[in-house]
Short mmCIF file of N, CA and C in Angstrom, two decimals:
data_model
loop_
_atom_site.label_atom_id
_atom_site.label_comp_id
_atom_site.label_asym_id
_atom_site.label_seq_id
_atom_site.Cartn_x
_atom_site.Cartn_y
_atom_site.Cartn_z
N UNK A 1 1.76 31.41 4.32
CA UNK A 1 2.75 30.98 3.37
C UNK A 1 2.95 32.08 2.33
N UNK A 2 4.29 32.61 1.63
CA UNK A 2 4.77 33.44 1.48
C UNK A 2 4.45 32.85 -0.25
N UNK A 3 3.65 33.99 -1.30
CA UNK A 3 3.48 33.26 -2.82
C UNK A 3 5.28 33.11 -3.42
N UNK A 4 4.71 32.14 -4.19
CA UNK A 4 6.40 31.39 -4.90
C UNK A 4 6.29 32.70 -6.61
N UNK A 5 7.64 33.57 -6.22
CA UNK A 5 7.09 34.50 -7.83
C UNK A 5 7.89 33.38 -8.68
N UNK A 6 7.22 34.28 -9.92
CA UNK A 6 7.33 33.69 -11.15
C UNK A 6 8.79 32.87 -11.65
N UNK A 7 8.30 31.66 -11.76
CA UNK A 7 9.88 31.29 -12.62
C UNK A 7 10.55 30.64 -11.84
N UNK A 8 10.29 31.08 -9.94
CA UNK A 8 10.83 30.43 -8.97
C UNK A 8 11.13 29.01 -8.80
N UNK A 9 12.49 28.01 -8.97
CA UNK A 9 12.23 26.91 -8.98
C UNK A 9 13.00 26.45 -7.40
N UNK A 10 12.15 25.64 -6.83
CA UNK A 10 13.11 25.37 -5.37
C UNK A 10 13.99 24.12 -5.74
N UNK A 11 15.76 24.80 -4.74
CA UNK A 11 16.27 24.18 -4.73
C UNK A 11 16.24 22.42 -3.63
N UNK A 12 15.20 23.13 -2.77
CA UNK A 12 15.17 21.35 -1.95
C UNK A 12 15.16 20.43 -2.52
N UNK A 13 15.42 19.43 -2.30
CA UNK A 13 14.77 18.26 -2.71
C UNK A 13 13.94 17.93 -2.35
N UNK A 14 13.27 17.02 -3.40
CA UNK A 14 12.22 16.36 -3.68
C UNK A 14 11.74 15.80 -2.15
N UNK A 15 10.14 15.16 -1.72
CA UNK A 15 10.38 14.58 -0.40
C UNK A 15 10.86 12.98 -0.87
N UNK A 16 11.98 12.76 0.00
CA UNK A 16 12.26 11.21 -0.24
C UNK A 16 11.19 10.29 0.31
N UNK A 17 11.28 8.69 -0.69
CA UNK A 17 10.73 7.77 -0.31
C UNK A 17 11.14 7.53 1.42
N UNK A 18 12.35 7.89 2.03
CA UNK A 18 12.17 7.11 3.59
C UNK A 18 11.17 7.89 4.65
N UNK A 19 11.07 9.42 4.08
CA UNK A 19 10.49 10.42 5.03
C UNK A 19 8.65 9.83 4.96
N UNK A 20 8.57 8.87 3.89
CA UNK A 20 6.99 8.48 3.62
C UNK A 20 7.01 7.44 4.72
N UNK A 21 6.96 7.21 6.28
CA UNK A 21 7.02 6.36 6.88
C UNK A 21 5.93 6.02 7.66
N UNK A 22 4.47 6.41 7.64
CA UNK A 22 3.21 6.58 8.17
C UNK A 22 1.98 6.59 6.83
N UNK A 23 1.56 5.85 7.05
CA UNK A 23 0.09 5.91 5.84
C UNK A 23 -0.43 7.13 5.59
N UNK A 24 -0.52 7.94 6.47
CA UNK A 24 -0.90 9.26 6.97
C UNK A 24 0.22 9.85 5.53
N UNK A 25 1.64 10.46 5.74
CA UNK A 25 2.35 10.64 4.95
C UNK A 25 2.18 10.05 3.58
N UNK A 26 1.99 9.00 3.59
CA UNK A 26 2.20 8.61 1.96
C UNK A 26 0.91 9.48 1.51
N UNK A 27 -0.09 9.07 1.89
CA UNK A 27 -1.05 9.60 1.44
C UNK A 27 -1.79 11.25 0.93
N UNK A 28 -0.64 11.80 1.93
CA UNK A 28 -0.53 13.24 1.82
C UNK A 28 0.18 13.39 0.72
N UNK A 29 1.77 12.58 0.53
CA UNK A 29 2.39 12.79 -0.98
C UNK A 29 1.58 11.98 -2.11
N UNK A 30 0.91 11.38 -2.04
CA UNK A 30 -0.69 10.86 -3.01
C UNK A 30 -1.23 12.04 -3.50
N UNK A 31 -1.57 12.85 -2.62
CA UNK A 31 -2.83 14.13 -2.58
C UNK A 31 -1.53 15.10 -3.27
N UNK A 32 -0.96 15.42 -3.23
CA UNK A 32 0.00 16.12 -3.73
C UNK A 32 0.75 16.20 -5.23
N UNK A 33 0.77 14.65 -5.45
CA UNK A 33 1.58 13.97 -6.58
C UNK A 33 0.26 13.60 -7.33
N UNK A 34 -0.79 13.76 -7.36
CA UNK A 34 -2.03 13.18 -8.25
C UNK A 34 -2.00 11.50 -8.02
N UNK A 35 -1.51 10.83 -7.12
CA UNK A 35 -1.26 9.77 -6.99
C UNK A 35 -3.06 9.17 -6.10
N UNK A 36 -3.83 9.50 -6.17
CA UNK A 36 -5.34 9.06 -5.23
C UNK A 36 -6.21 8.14 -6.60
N UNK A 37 -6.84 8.08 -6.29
CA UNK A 37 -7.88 6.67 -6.86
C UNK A 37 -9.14 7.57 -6.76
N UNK A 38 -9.99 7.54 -7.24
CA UNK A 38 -11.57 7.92 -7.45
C UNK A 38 -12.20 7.86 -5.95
N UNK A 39 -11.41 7.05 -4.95
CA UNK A 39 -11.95 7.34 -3.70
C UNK A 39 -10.91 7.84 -2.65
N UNK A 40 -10.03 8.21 -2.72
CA UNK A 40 -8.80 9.08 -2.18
C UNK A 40 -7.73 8.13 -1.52
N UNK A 41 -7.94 7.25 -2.24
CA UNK A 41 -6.70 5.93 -1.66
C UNK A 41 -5.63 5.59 -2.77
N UNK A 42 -4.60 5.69 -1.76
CA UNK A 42 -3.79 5.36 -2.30
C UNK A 42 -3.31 4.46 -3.73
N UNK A 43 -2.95 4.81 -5.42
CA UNK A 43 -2.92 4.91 -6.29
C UNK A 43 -1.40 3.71 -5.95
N UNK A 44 -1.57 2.63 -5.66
CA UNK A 44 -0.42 2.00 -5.06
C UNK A 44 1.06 1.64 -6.45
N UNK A 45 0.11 0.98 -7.41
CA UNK A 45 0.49 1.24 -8.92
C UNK A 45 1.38 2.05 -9.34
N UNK A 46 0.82 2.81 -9.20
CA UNK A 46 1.72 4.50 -9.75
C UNK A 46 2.49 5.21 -8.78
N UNK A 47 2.20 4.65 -7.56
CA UNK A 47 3.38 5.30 -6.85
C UNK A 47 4.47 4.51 -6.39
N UNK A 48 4.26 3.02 -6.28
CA UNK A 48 5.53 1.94 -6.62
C UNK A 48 6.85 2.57 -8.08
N UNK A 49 6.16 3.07 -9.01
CA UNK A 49 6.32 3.19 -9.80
C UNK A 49 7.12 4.63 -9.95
N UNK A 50 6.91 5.48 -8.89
CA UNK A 50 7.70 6.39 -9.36
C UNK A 50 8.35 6.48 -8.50
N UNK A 51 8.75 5.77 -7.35
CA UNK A 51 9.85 5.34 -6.88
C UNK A 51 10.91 4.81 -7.57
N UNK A 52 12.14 5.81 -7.81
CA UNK A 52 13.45 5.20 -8.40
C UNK A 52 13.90 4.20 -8.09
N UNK A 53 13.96 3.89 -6.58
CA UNK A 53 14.86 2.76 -6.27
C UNK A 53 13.69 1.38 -5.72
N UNK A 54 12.91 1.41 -6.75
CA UNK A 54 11.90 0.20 -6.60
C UNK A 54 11.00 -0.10 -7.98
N UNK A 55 11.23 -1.34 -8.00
CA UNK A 55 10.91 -2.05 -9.70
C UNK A 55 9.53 -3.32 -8.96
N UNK A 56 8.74 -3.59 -9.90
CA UNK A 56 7.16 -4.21 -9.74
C UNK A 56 7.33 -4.83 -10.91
N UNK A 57 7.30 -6.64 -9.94
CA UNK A 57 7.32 -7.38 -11.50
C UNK A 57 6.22 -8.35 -10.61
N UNK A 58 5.73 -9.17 -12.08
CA UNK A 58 4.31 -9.78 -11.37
C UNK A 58 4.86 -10.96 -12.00
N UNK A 59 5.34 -12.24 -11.15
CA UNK A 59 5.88 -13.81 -11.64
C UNK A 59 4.67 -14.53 -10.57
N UNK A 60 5.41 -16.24 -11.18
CA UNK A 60 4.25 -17.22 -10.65
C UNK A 60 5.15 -17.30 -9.39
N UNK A 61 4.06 -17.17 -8.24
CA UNK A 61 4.64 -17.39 -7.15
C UNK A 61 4.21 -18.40 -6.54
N UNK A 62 3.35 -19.34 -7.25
CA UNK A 62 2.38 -20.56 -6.65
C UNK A 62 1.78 -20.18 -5.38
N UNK A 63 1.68 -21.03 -4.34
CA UNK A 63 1.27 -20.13 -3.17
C UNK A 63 1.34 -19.27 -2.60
N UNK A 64 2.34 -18.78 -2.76
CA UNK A 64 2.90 -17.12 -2.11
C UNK A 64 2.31 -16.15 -2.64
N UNK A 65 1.91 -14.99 -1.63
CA UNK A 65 1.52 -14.14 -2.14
C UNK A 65 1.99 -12.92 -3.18
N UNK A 66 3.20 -12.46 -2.31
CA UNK A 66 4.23 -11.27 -3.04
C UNK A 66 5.77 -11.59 -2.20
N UNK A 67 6.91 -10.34 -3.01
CA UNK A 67 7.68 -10.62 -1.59
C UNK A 67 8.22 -9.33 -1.93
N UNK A 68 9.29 -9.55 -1.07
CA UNK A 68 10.12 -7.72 -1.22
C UNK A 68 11.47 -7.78 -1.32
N UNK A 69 12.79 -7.83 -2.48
CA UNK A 69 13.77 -8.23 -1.79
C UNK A 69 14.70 -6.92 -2.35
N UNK A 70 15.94 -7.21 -1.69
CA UNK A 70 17.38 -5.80 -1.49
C UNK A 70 17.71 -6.23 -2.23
N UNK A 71 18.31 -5.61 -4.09
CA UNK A 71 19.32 -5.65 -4.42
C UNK A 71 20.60 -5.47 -4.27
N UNK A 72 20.32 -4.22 -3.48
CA UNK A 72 21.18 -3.00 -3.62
C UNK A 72 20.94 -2.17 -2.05
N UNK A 73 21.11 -1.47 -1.94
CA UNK A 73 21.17 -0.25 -1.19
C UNK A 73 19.98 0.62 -1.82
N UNK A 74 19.49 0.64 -3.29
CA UNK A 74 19.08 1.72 -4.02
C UNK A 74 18.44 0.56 -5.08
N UNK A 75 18.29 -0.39 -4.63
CA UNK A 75 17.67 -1.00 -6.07
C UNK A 75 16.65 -2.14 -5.21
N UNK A 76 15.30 -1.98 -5.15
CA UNK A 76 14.54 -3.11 -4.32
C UNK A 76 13.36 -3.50 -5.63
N UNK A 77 13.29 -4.65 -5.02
CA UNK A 77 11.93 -5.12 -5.89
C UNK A 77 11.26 -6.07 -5.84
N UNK A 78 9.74 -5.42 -5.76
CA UNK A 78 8.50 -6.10 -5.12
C UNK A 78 7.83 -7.12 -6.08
N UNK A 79 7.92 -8.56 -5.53
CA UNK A 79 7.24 -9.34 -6.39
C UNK A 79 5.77 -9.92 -6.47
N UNK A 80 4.92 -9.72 -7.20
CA UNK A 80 3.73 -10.29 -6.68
C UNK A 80 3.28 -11.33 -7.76
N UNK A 81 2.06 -12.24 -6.81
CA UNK A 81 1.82 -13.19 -7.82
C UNK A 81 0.88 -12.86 -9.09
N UNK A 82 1.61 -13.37 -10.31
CA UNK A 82 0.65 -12.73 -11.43
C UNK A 82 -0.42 -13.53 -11.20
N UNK A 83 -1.06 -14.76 -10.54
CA UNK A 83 -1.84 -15.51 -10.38
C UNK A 83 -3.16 -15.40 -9.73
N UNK A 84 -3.31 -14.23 -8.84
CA UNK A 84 -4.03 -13.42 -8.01
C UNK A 84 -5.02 -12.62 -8.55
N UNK A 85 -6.55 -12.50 -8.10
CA UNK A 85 -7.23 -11.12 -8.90
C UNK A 85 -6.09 -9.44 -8.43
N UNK A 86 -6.62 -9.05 -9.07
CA UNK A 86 -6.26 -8.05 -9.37
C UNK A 86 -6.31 -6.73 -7.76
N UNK A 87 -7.25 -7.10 -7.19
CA UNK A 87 -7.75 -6.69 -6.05
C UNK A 87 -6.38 -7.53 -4.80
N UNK A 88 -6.47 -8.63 -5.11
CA UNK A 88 -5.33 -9.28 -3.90
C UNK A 88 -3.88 -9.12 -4.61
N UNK A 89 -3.52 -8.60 -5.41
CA UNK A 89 -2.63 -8.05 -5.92
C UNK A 89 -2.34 -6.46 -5.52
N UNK A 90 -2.93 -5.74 -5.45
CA UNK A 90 -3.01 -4.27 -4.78
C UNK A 90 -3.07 -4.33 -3.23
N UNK A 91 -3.60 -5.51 -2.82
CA UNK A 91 -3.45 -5.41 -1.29
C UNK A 91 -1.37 -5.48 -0.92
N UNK A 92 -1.30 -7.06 -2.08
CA UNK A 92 0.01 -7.34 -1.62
C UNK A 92 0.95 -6.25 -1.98
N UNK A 93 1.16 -5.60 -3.25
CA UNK A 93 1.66 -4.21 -3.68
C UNK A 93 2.17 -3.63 -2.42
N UNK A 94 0.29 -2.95 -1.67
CA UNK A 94 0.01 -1.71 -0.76
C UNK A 94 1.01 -2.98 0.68
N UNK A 95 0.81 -3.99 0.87
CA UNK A 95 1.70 -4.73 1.59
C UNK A 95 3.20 -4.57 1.78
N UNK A 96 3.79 -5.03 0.85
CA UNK A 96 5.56 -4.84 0.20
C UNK A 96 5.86 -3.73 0.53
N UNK A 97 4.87 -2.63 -0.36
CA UNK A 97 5.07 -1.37 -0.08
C UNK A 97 5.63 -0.75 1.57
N UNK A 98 4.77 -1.36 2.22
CA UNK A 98 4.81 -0.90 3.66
C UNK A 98 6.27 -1.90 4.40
N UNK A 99 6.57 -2.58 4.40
CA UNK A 99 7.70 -3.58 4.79
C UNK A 99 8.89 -2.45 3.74
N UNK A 100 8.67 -1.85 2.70
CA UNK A 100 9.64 -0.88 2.31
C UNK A 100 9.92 -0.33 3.16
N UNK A 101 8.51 1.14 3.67
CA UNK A 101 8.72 2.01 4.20
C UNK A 101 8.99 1.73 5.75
N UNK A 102 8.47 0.78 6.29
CA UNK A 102 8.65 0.70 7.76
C UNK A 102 10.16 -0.31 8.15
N UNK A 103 10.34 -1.20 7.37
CA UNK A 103 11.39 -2.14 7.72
C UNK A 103 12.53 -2.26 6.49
N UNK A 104 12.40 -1.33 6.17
CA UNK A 104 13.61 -1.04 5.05
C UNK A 104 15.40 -1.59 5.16
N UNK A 105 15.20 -1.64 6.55
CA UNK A 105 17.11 -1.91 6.79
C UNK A 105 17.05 -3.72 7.14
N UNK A 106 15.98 -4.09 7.21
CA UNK A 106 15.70 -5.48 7.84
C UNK A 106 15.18 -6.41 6.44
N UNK A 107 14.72 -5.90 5.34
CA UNK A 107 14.25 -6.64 4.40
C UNK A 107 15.43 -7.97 4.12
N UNK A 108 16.69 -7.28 4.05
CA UNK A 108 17.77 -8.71 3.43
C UNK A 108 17.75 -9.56 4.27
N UNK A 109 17.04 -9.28 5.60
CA UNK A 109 16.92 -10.86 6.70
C UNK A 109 15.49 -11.61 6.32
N UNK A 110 14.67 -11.00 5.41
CA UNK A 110 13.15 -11.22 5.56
C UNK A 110 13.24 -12.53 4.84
N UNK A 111 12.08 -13.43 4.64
CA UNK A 111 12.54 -14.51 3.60
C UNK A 111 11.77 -14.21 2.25
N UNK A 112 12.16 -14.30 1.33
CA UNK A 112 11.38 -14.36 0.00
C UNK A 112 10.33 -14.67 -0.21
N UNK A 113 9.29 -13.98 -0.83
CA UNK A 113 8.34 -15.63 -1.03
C UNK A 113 7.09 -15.59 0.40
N UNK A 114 7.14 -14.23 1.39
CA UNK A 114 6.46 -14.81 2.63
C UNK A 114 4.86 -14.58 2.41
N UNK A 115 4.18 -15.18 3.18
CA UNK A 115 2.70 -15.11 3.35
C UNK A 115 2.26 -14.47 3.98
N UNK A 116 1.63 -12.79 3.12
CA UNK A 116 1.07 -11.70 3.44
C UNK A 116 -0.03 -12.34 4.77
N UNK A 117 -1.25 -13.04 4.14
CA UNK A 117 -2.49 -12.72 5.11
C UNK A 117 -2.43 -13.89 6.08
N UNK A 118 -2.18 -13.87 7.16
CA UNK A 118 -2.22 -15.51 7.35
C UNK A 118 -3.12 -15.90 8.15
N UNK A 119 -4.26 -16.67 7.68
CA UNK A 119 -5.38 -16.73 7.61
C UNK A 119 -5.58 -17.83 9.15
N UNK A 120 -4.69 -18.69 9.93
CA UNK A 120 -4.43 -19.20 10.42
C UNK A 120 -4.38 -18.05 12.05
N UNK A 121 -4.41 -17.43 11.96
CA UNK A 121 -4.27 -16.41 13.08
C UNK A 121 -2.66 -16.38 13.38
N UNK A 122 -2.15 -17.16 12.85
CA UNK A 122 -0.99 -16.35 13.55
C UNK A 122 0.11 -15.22 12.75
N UNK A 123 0.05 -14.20 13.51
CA UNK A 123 0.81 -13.35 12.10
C UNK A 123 1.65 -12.34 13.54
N UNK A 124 3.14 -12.20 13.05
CA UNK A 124 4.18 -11.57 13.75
C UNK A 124 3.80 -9.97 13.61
N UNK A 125 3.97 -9.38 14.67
CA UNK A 125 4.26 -7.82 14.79
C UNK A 125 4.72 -7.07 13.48
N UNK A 126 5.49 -7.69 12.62
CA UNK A 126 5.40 -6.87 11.74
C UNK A 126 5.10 -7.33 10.42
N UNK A 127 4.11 -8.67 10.33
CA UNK A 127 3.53 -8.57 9.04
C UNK A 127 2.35 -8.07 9.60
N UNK A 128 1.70 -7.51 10.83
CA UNK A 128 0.72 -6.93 11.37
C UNK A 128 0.84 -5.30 10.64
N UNK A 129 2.03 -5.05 11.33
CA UNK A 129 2.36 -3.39 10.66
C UNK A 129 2.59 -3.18 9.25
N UNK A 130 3.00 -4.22 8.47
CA UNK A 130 2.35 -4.07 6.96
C UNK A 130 1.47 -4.07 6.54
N UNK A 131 0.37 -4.98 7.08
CA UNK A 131 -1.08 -5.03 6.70
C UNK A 131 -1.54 -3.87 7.64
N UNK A 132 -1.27 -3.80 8.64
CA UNK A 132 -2.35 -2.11 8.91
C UNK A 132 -1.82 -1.03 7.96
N UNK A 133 -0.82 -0.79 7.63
CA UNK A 133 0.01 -0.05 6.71
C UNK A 133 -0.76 0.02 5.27
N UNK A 134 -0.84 -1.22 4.92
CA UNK A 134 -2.02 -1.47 3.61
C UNK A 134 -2.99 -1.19 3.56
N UNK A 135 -3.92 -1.76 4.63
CA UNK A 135 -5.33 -0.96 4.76
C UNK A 135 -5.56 0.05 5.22
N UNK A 136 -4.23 0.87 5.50
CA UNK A 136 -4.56 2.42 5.62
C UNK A 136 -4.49 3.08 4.40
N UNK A 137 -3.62 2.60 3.33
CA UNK A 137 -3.61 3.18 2.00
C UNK A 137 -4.46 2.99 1.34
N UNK A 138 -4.79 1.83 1.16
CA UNK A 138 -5.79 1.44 0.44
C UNK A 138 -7.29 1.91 0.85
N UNK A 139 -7.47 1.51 2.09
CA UNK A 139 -8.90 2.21 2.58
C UNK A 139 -9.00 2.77 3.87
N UNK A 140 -8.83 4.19 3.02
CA UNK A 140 -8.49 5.51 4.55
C UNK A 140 -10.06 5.58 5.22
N UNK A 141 -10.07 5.09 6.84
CA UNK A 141 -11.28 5.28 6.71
C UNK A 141 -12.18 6.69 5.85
N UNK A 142 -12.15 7.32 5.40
CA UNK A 142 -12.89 8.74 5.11
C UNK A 142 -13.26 7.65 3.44
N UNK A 143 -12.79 7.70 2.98
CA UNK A 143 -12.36 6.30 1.62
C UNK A 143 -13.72 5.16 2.12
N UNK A 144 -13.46 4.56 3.00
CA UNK A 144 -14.51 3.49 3.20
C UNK A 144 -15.79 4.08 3.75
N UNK A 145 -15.50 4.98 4.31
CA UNK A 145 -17.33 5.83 4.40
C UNK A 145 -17.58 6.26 3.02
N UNK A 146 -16.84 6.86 2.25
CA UNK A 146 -17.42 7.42 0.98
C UNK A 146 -18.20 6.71 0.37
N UNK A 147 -16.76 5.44 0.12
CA UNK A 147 -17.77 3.67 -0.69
C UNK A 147 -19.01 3.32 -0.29
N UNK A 148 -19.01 3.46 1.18
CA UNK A 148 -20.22 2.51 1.47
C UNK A 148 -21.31 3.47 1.51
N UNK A 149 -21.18 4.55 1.59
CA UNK A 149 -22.32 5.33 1.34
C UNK A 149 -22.54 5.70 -0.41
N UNK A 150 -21.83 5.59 -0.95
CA UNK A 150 -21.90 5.33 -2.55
C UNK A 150 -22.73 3.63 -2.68
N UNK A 151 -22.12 2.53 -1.80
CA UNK A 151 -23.15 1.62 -1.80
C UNK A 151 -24.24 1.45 -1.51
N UNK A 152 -24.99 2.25 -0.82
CA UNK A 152 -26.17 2.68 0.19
C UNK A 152 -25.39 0.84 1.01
N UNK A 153 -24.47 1.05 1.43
CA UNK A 153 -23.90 0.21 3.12
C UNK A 153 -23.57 -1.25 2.52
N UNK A 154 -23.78 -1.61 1.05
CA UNK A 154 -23.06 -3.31 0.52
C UNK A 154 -22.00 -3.30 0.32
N UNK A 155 -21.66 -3.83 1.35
CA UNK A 155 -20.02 -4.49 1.76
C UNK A 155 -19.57 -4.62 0.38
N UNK A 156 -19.72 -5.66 -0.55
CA UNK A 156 -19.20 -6.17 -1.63
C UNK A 156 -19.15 -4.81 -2.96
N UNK A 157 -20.60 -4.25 -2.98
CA UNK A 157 -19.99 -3.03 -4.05
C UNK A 157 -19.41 -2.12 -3.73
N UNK A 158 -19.37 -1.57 -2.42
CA UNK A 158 -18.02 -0.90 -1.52
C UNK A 158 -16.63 -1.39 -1.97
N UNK A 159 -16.55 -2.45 -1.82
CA UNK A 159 -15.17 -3.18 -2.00
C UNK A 159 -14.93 -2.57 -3.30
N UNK A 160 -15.87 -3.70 -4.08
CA UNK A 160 -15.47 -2.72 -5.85
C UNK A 160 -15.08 -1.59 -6.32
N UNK A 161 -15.47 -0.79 -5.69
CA UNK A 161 -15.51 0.78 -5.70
C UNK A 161 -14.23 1.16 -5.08
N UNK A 162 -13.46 0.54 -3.69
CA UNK A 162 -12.34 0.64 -3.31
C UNK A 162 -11.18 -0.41 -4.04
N UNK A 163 -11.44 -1.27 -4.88
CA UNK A 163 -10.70 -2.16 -5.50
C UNK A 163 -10.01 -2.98 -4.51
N UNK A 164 -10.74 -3.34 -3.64
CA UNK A 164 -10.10 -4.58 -2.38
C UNK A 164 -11.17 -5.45 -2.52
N UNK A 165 -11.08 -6.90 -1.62
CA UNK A 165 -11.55 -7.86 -1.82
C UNK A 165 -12.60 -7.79 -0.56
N UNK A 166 -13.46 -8.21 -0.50
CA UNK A 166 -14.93 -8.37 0.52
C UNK A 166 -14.33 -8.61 1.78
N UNK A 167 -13.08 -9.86 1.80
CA UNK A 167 -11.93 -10.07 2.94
C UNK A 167 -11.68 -8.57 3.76
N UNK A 168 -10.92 -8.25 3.00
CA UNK A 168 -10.20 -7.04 3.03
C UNK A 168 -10.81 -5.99 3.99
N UNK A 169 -12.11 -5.76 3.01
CA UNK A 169 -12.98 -4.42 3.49
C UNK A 169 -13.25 -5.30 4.78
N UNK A 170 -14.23 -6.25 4.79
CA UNK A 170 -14.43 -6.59 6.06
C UNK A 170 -13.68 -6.81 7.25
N UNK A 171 -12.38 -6.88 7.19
CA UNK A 171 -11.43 -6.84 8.01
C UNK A 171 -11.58 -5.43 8.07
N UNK A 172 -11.28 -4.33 7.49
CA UNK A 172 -10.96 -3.22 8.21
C UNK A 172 -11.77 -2.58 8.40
N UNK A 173 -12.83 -2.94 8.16
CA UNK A 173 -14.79 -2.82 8.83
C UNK A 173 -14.37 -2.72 10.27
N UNK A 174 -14.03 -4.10 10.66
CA UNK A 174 -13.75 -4.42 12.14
C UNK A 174 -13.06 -3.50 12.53
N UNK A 175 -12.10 -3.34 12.37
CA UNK A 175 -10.92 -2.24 12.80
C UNK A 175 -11.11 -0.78 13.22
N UNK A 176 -12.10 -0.34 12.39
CA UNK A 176 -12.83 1.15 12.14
C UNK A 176 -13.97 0.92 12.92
N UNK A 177 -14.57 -0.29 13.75
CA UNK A 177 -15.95 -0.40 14.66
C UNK A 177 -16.61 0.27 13.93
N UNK A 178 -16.36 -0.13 12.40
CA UNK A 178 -18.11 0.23 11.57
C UNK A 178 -19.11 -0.82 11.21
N UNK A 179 -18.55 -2.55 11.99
CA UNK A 179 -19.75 -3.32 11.85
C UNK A 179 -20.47 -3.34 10.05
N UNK A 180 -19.67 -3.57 9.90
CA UNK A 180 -20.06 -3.95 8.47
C UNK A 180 -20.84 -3.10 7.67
N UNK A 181 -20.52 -1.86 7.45
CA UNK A 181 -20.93 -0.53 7.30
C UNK A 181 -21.95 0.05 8.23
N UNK A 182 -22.32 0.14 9.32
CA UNK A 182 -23.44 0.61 9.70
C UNK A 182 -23.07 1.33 11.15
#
């Protein structure tokens, strides 16, 4: 790579929010943008946030978890329940988030209001690809080895340390065939 001299400002643009379409990607513009967390995951908060064409408001959603809806073409916004710890609030965020980046032209068919985890086993192809989408941001495996070896291997102060819920980690325990850190 060729050094940038002095003063040099590039004319490209910026990378857009649609080109972020892989966990992999966001996470690279994370590492880039100072956007990482104390364990290299995704800073979901702050990068909702510096997305222009996306606003984060936290209302009572009673049972519902979060939702995602189209204003606009250029104006979306992710709702989550203010009612939630703080931890199932960053999942749903890192959730929305991903139904942005992956199903962006399909959101105005989605329904308002839907149920992120569904605990019932049954969950469609693509609230599947939001939630893998989430727990890739949130906890890259390299991220969940760090934690749990910062835990000497307890699931629960792992979690803490990644700011997800015991649920959470342990679900993508499974996923990563790390058996509950080990």
């Amino acid at each position: 790579m060729r050094p940038t001299p002095p003063g040099y400002q590039s004319k490209l643009p910026k990378m857009l929010s649609s080109a972020l379409d892989t966990a992999e990607r966001v996470l690279e513009y994370c590492k880039n943008h100072d956007l990482l967390t104390d364990y290299d995951a995704a800073n979901i908060e702050d990068l909702i946030a510096r997305d222009e064409a996306l606003s984060l408001v936290y209302v009572d959603l009673q049972d519902k978890d979060a939702y995602i809806k189209c204003n606009s073409d250029e104006d979306f916004e992710i709702g989550i329940n203010k009612r939630h710890h703080r931890n199932r609030q960053r999942f749903s965020m890192a959730h929305e988030y991903g139904h942005y980046q992956l199903h962006r032209s399909d959101i105005k068919r989605m329904a308002v209001g839907e149920r992120i985890l569904h605990r019932d086993g049954e969950i469609n192809p693509v609230e599947r690809q939001a939630n893998n989408f989430a727990a890739n941001l949130l906890m890259p495996e390299a991220s969940v080895r760090k934690a749990l070896k910062a835990a000497s291997n307890d699931v629960a102060t792992a979690a803490k340390l990644l700011q997800v819920s015991i649920a959470a980690l342990d679900f993508r325990l499974a996923n990563l065939g790390l058996n509950n850190g080990k």
